Coordinates of C-alpha atoms in Angstrom, one line a residue:
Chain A
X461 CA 163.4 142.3 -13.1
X462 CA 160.0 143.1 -14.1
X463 CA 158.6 144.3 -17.4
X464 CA 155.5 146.7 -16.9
X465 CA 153.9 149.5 -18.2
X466 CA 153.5 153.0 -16.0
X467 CA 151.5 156.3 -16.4
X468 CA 153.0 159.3 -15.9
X469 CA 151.5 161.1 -13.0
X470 CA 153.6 164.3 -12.9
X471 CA 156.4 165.7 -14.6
X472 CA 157.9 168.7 -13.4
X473 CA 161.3 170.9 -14.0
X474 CA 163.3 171.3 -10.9
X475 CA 165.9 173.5 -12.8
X476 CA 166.2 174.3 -16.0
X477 CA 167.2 171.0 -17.5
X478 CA 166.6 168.7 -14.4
X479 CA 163.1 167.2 -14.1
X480 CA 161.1 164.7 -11.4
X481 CA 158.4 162.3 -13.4
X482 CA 156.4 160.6 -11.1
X483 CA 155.2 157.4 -12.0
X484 CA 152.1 155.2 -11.1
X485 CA 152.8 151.2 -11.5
X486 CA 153.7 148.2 -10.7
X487 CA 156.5 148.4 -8.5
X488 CA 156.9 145.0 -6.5
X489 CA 160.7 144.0 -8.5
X490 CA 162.5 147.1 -7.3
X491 CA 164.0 146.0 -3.8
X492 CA 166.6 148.1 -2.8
X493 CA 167.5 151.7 -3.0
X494 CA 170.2 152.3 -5.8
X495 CA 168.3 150.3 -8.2
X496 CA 167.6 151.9 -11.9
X497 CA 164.5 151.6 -14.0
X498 CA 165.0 151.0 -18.0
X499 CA 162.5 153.2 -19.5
X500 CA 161.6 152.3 -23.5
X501 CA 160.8 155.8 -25.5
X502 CA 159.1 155.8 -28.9
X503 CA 161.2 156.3 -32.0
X504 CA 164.5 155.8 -29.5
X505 CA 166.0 152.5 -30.1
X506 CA 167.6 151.6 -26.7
X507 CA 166.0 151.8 -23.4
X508 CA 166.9 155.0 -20.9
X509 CA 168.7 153.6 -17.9
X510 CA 167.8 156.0 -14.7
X511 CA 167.9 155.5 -11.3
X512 CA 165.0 155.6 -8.7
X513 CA 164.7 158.3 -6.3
X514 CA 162.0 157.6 -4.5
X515 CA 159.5 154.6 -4.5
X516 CA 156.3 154.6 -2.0
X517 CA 153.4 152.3 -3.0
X518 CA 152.5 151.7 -6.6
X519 CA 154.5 155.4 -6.9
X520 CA 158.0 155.8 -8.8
X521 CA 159.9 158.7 -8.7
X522 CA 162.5 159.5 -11.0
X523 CA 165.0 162.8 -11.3
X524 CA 166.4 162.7 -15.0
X525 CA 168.3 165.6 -16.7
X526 CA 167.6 166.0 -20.5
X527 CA 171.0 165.6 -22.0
X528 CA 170.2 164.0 -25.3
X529 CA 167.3 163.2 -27.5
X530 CA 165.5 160.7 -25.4
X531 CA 165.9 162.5 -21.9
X532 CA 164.7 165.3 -23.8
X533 CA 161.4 163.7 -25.2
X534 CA 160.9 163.1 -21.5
X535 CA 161.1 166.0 -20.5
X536 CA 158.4 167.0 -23.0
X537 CA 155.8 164.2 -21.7
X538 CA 152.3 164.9 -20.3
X539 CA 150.4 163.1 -17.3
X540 CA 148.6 160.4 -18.7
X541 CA 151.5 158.8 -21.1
X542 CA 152.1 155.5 -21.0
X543 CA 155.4 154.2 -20.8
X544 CA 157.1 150.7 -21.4
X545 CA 159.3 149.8 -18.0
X546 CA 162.1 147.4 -16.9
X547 CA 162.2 147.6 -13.5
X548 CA 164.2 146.0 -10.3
X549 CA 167.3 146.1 -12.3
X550 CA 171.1 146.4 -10.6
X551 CA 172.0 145.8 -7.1
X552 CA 171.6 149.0 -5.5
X553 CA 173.2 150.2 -2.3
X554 CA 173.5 147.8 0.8
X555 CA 172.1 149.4 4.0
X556 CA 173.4 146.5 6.6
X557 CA 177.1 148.2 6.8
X558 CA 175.7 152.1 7.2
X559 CA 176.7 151.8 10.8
X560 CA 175.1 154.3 13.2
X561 CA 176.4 157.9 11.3
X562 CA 176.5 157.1 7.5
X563 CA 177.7 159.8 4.9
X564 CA 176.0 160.5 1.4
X565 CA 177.5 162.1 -0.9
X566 CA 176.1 163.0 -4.2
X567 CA 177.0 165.3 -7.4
X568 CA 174.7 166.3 -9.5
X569 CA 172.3 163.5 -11.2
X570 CA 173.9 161.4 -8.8
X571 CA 171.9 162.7 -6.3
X572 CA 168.5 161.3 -6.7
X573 CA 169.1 157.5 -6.0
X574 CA 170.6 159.1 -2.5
X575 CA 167.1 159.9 -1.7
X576 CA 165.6 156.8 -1.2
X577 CA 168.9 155.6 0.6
X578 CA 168.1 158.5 3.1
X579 CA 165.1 157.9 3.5
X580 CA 165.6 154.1 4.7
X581 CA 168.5 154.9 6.7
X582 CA 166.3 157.2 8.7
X583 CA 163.5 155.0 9.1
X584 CA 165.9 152.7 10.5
X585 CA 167.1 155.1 13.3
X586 CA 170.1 156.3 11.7
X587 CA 172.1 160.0 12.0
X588 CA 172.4 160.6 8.1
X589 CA 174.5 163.8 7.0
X590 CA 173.8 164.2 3.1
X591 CA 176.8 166.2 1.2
X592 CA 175.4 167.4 -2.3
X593 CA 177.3 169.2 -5.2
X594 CA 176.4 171.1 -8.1
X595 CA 178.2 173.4 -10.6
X596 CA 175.9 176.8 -9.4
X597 CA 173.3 178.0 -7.6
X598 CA 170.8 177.5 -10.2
X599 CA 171.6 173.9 -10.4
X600 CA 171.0 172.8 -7.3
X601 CA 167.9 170.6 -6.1
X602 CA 166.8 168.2 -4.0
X603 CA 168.1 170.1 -0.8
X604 CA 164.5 170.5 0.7
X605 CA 163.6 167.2 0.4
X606 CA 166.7 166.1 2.0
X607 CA 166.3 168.4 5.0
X608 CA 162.4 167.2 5.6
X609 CA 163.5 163.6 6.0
X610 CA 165.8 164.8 8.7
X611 CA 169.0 164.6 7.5
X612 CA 172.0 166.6 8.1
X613 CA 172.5 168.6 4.9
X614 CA 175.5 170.5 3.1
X615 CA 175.5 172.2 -0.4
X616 CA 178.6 172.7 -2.5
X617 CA 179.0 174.5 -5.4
X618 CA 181.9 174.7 -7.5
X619 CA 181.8 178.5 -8.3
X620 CA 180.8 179.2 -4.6
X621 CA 177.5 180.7 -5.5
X622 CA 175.6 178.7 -3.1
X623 CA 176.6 176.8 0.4
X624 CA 179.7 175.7 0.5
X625 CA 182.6 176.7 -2.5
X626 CA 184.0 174.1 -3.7
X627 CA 183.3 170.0 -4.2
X628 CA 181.6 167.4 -1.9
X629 CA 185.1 166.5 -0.6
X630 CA 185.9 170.2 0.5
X631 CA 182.9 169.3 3.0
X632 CA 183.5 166.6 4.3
X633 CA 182.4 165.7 8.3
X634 CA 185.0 164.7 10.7
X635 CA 183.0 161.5 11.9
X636 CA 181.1 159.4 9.9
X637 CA 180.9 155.3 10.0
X638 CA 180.6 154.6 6.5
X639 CA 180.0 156.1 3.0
X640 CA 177.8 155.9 0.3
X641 CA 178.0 157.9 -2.8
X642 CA 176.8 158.4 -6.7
X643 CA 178.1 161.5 -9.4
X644 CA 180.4 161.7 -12.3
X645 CA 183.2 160.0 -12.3
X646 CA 185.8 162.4 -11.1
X647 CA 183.8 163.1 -7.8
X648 CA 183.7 159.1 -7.3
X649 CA 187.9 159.0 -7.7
X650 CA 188.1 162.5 -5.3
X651 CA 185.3 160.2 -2.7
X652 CA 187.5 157.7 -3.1
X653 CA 191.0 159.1 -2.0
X654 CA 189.3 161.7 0.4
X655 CA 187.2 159.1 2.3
X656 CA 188.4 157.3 5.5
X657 CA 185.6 154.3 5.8
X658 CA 185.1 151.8 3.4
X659 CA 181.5 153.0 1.2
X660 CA 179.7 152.2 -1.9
X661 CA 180.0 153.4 -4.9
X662 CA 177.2 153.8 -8.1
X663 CA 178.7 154.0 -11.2
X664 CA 177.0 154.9 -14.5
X665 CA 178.2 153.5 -17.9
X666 CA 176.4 153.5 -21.8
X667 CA 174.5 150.2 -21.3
X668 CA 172.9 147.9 -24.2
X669 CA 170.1 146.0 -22.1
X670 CA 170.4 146.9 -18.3
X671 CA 169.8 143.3 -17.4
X672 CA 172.9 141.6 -17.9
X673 CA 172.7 140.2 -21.3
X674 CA 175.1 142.5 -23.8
X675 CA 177.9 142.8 -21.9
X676 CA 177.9 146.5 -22.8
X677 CA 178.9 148.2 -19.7
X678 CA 181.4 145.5 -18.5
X679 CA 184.4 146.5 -16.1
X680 CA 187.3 144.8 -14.5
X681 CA 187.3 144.5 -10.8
X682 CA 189.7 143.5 -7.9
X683 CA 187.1 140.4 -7.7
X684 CA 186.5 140.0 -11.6
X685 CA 184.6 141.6 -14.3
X686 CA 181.6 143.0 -13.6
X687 CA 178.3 144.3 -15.5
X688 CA 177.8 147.5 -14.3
X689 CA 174.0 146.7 -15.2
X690 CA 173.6 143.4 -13.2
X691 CA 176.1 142.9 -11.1
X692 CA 176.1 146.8 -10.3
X693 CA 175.5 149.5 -10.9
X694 CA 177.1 149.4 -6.9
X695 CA 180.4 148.5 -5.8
X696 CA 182.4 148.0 -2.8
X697 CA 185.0 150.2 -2.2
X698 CA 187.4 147.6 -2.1
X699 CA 186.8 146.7 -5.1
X700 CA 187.2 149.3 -7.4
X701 CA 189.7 149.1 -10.0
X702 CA 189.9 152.7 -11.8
X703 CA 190.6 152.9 -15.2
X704 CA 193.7 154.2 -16.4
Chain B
X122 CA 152.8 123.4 -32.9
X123 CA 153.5 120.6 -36.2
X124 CA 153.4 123.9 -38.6
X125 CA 156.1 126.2 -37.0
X126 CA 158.7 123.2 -37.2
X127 CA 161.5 123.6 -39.7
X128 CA 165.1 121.4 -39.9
X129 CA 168.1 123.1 -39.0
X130 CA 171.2 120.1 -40.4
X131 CA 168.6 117.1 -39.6
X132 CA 167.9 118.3 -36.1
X133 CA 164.3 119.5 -36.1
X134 CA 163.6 122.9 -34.2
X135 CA 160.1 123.3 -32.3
X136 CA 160.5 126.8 -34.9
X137 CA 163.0 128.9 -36.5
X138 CA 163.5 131.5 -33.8
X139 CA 166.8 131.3 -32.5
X140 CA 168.2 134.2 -30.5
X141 CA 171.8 135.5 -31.8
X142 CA 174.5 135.0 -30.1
X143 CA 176.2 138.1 -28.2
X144 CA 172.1 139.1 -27.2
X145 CA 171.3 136.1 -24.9
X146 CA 174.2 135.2 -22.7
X147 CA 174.1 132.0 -22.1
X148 CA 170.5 132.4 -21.6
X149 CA 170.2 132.5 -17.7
X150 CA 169.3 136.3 -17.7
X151 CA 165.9 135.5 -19.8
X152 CA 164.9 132.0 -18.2
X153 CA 164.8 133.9 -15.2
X154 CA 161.9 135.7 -17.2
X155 CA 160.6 132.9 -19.0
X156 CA 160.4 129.0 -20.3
X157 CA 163.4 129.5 -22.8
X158 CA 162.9 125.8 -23.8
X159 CA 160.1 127.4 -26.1
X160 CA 162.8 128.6 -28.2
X161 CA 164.0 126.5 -31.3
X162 CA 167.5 126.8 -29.7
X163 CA 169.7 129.9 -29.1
X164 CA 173.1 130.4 -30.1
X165 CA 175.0 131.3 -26.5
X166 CA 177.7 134.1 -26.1
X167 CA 180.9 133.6 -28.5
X168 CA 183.3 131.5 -26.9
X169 CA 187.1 131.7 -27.2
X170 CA 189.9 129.6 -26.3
X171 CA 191.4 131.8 -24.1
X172 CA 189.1 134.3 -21.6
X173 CA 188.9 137.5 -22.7
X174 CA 187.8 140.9 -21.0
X175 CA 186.7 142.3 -24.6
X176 CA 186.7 146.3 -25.5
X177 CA 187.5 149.6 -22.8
X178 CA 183.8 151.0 -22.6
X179 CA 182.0 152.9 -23.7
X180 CA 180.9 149.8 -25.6
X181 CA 177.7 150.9 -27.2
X182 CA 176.2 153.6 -28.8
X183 CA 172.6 154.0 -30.2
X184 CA 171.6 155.3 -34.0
X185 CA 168.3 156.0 -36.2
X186 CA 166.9 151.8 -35.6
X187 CA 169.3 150.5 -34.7
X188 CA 172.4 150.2 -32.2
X189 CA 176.4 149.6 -32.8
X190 CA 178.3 147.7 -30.3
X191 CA 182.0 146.8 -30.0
X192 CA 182.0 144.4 -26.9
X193 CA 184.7 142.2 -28.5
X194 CA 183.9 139.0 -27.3
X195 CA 184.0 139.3 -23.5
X196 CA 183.4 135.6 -22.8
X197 CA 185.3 133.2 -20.0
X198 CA 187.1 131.1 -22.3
X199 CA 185.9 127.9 -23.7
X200 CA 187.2 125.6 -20.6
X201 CA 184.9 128.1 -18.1
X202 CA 182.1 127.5 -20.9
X203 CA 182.4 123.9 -20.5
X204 CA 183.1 123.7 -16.4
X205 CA 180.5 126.2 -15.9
X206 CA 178.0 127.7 -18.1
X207 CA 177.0 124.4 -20.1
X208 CA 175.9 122.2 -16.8
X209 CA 174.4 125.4 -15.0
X210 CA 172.2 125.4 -18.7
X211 CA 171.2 121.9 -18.1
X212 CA 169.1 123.1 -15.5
X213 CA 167.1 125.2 -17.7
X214 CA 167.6 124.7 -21.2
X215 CA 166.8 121.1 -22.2
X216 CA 167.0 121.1 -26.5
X217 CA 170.6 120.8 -28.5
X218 CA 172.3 124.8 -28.2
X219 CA 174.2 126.0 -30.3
X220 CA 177.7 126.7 -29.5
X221 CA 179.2 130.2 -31.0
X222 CA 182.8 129.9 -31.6
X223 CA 185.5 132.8 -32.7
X224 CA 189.4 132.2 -32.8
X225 CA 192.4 134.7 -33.7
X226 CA 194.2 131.7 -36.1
X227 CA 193.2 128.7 -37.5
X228 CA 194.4 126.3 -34.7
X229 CA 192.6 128.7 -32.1
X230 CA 188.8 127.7 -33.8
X231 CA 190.2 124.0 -34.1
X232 CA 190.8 123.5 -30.5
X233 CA 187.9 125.7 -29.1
X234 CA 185.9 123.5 -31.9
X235 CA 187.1 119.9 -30.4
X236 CA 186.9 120.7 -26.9
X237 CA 183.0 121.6 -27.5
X238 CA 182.6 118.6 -30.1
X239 CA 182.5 116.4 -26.4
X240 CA 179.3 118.1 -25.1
X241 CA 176.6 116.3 -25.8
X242 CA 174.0 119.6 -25.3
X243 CA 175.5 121.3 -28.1
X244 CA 173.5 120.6 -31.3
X245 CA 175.7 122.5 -33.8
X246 CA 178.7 124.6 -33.8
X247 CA 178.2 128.5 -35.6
X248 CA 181.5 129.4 -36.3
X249 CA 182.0 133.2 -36.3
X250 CA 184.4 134.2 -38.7
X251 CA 183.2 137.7 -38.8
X252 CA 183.1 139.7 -35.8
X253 CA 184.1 143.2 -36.7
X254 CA 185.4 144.5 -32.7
X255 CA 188.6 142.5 -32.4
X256 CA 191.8 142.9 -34.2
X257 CA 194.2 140.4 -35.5
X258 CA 191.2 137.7 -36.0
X259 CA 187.3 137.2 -36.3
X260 CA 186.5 139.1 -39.3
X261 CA 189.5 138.9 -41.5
X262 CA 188.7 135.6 -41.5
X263 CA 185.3 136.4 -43.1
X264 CA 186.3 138.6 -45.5
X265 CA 188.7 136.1 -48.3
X266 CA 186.9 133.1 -49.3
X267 CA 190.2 131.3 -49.0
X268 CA 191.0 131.8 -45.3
X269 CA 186.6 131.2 -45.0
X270 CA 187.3 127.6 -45.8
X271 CA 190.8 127.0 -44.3
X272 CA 189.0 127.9 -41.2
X273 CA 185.7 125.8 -42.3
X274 CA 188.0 122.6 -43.3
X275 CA 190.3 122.7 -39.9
X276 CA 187.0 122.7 -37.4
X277 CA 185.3 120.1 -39.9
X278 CA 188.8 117.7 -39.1
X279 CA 187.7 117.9 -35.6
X280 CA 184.2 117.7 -35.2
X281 CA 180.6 115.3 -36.2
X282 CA 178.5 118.1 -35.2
X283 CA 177.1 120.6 -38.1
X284 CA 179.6 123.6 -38.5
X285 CA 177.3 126.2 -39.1
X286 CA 180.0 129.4 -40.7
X287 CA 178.6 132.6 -39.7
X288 CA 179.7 135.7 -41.9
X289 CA 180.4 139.2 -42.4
X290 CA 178.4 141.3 -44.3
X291 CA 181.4 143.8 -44.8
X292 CA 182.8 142.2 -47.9
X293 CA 182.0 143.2 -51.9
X294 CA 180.7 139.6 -52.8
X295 CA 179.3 137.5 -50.1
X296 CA 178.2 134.7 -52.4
X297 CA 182.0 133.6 -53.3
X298 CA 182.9 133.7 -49.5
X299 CA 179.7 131.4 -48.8
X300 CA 180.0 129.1 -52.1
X301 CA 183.9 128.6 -50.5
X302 CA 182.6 127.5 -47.3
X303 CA 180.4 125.0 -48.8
X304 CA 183.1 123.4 -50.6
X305 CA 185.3 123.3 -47.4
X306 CA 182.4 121.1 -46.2
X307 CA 180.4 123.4 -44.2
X308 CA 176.8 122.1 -43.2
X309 CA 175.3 125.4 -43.2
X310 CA 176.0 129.1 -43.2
X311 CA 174.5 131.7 -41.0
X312 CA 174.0 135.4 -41.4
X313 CA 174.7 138.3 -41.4
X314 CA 177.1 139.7 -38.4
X315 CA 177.2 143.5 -38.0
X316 CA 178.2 145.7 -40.1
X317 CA 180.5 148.4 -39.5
X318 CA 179.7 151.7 -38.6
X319 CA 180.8 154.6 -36.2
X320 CA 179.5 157.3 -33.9
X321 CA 181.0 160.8 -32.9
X322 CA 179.7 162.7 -29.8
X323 CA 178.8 166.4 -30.7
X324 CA 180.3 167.7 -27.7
X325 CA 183.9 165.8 -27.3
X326 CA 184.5 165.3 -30.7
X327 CA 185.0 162.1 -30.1
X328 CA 184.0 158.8 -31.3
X329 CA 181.3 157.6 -29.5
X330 CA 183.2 153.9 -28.5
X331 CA 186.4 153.6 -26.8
X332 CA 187.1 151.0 -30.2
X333 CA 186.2 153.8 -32.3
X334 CA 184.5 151.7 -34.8
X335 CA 181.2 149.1 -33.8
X336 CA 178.9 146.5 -35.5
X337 CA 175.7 147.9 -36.5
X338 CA 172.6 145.7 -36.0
X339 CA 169.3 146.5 -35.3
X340 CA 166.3 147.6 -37.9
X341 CA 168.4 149.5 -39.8
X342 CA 170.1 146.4 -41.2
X343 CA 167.2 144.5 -42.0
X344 CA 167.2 145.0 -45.8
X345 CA 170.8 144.6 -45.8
X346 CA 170.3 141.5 -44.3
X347 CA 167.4 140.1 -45.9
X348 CA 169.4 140.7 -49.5
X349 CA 172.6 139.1 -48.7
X350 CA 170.3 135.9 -47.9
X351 CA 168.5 135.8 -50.5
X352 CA 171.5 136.0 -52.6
X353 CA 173.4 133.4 -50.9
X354 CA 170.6 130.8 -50.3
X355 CA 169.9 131.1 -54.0
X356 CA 173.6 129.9 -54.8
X357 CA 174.4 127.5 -52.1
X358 CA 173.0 124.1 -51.7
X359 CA 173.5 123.9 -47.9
X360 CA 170.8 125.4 -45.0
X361 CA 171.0 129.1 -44.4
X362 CA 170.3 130.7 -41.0
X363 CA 168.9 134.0 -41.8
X364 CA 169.8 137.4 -39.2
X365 CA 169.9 141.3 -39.0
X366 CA 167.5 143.1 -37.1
X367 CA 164.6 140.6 -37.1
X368 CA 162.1 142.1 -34.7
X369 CA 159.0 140.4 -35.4
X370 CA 157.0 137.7 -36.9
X371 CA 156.4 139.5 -40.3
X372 CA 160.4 139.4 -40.0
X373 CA 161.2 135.7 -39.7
X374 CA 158.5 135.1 -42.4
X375 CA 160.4 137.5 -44.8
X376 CA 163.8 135.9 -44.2
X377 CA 162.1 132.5 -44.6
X378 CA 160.5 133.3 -48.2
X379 CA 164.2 134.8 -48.6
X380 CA 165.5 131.0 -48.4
X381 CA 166.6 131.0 -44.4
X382 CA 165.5 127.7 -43.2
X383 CA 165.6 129.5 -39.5
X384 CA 166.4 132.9 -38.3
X385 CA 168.5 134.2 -35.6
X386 CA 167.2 137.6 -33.2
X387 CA 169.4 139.7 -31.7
X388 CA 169.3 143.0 -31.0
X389 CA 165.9 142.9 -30.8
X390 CA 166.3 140.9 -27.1
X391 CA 168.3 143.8 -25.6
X392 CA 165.4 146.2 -25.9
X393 CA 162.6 143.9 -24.9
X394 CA 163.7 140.7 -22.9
X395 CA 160.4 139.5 -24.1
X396 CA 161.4 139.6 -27.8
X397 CA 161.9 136.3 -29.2
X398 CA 158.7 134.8 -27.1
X399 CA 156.7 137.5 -28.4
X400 CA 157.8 136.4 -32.0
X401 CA 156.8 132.4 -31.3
X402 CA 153.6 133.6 -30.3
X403 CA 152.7 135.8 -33.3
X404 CA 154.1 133.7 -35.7
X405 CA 150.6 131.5 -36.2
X406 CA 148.4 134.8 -36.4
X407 CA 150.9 136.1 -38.8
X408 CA 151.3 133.0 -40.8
X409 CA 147.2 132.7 -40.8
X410 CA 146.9 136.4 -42.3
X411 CA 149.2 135.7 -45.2
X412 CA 147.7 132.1 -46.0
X413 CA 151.1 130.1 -45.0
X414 CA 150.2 126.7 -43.6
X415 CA 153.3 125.3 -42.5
X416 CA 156.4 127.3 -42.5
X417 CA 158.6 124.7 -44.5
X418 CA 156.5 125.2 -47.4
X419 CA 157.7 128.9 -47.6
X420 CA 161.2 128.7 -47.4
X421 CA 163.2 130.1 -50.2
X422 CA 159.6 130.7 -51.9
X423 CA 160.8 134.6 -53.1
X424 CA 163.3 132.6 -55.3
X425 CA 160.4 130.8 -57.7

């Protein structure tokens, strides 16, 4: 974990509440795609957790969707702001099991810590299909970008206005050697009964500090209780206890 | 630095900052960061005699300054504590700690309280009697002066280290709860713990937290905080940790002049892991500006 401040570079409206910030900074901590940035906003108490979609050089990209009041003051931020960072923080995805044909599967904000996933999978030679979902046409993003880094892409939408009707599981390829995935929570307990690999999953939970001091955003495990925060935000398949 | 030094039950702290327990672990998260042996001491994650998973999430929720939390002691039970987390600390954390210690009876405190009394690392024992998420214990012990100093005389039977009672600030007269812990023999008293509050989510009209209610701390309590220890270090006769929402030096010196012979951060470390070393650093400039030469010269000083 690394404390550091970043300039905003751009900050731009993929849809109507979805927006990508690029950042300029020091990113050495961040290791692994998956990983979130803690990002300290003026007049809001706790830091905004949000994952990294893209990371090249001293160059951060996030993709946040203004829900609340501090997502919101985001979305109204110039180039040129400076911004108080935690970065490097969670475990992020493990690439070493993808095997040669890895599936992604993302919903919604879960997409954008797919990217960089991709993106490194490809570089390392392997066939990536990309399965995305969104509630409507006008909420989808990110497909482009997908598609230039050569992955295999497919589009759901749950009201069928756009690719495929339906959710990421109603898409799913017949061969794949592995799984990764990140959305709301009842996508991640559909990936997990429709899937036939073992994957990993990113969960997101209402966090105190994002580095494993609060014990905010505990959960219980097959292998123990975890922080989603430290010890997460990833897990195994196999290790997933849902909640009742 | 001879004029940050203050006594905390006749073991001297380097300086008063002492991070709260429930915000620092058991302080491996922020030595990974930095030299946490600059720290007068911290108070490490509130142990239990049993292990205990805590509170369903979502376990914290944010308001105006301030945050409310309703963890419920997650911690891996004193014997874990002891196996584990005390000689992994050893490695990094070289001054007395101070153990935090919550029970749902009177014999649960005792026996947590003797098994820690054999650690030689532990410097004093802060005995939470007022932790607001869990049911059936911690705070209704806080809240009647007479189970305050049951639970203050049965750890006293079993320990030579300083009990240190820690209290609610959810009560009508904090002073009486405090005065009974001194006569049960209490060597100091800290506080204050949350208080309680609540969030509901606009859209589900829900409460925010899966307990429904949380502790509020933060900012926002500060005043709250600062009050209740000036009242009770004006009526007892034993040291007073002072806590709630201390976020900077001008904080800790405020607390001080309230009588607090040290103060405890909390919250304050979940938003910036840099918080309490921040504080040591500013705390000459600060002490400078307002014409303080040593800090035990100001303690209690808004009572004169």
């Amino acid at each position: 974990m690394k404390q550091s401040v970043f300039t905003v570079i751009k900050n731009e409206p993929l849809t109507e509440t979805v927006f990508r910030m690029t950042l300029c900074g020091d990113t050495a901590a961040i290791t692994a795609p998956g990983q979130f940035v803690n990002i300290a906003l003026d007049g809001q108490y706790l830091r905004r957790p949000i994952s990294v979609c893209d990371l090249e050089g001293d160059r951060l990209t996030v993709i946040y969707k203004a829900v609340g009041r501090g997502t919101a003051q985001m979305a109204r931020m110039l180039p040129g702001v400076k911004l108080d960072l935690l970065t490097g923080l969670g475990n992020g995805y493990d690439l070493s099991k993808s095997g040669e044909k890895p599936l992604l599967l993302g919903g919604g904000v879960g997409v954008p810590p797919l990217y960089l996933l991709a993106r490194k999978l490809i570089e390392q030679g392997k066939s990536v299909s990309v399965i995305i979902g969104f509630n409507t046409k006008n909420e989808v993003f990110s497909e482009d970008e997908f598609r230039s880094l050569g992955a295999d892409v497919t589009v759901t939408t749950a009201d069928g206005s756009y690719g495929v009707k339906g959710f990421v599981t109603d898409a799913l390829p017949r061969e794949y050697t592995y799984f990764y995935t990140c959305g709301p929570e009842p996508m991640l307990k559909a990936v997990y009964r429709a899937t036939v690999t073992e994957g990993q999953f990113s969960f997101e939970e209402r966090m105190g500090c994002g580095f494993g001091a609060c014990m905010g955003c505990s959960c219980k495990t097959v292998t123990g209780y975890k922080r989603i925060c430290r010890d997460g935000p990833v897990l195994e398949k196999g290790e997933i206890l849902w909640n009742a | 630095m001879e004029r940050l030094k203050t006594e905390l039950c006749n073991i001297t702290l380097d300086n008063p900052v002492i991070p709260a327990s429930g915000t620092f672990g058991f302080g491996r998260e922020f030595a990974e960061l930095y030299d946490i042996n600059i720290l007068g001491t911290f108070s490490f994650k509130g142990t239990t005699l049993k292990p205990r998973f805590g509170n369903p999430t979502p376990r914290i929720a944010e308001c105006a300054s301030g945050m409310l939390n309703a963890v419920g002691l997650q911690n891996p039970g004193v014997e874990a504590v002891i196996a584990g987390e005390l000689p992994r600390m050893k490695k990094y954390f070289h001054k007395p700690v101070m153990a935090n210690v919550s029970g749902f009876s009177v014999a649960d405190y005792a026996a947590t309280c003797e098994l820690l009394d054999r650690e030689e690392q532990i410097g004093w024992l802060e005995v939470n009697i007022s932790c607001p998420n869990v049911h059936g214990g911690g705070m209704s012990f806080g809240t009647d002066p007479e189970a305050a100093a049951e639970v203050t005389r049965a750890v006293k039977a079993v320990t030579k280290k300083p009990v240190i009672i820690k209290l609610s600030p959810n009560v009508t007269d904090i002073v009486s709860i405090a005065k009974a812990c001194e006569e049960a023999g209490a060597d100091g008293i800290s506080l204050i713990n949350t208080l309680l509050g609540m969030r509901i989510d606009l859209r589900s009209r829900r409460p925010v937290l899966a307990n429904i209610t949380g502790g509020l701390s933060g900012p926002a309590v500060f005043p709250v905080a600062l009050r209740m220890v000036y009242q009770v270090a004006g009526a007892v006769n034993i040291p007073v940790i002072g806590m709630g929402g201390v976020s900077s030096a001008e904080d800790v010196i405020e607390m001080m002049l309230a009588g607090a012979v040290a103060v405890e951060v909390g919250a304050a470390n979940l938003t910036d892991p840099y918080a309490c070393r921040k504080i040591i650093d500013e705390l000459p400039g600060v002490m400078d500006r307002y014409g303080i030469g040593t800090l035990r010269d100001i303690i209690g000083a808004a009572h004169k």
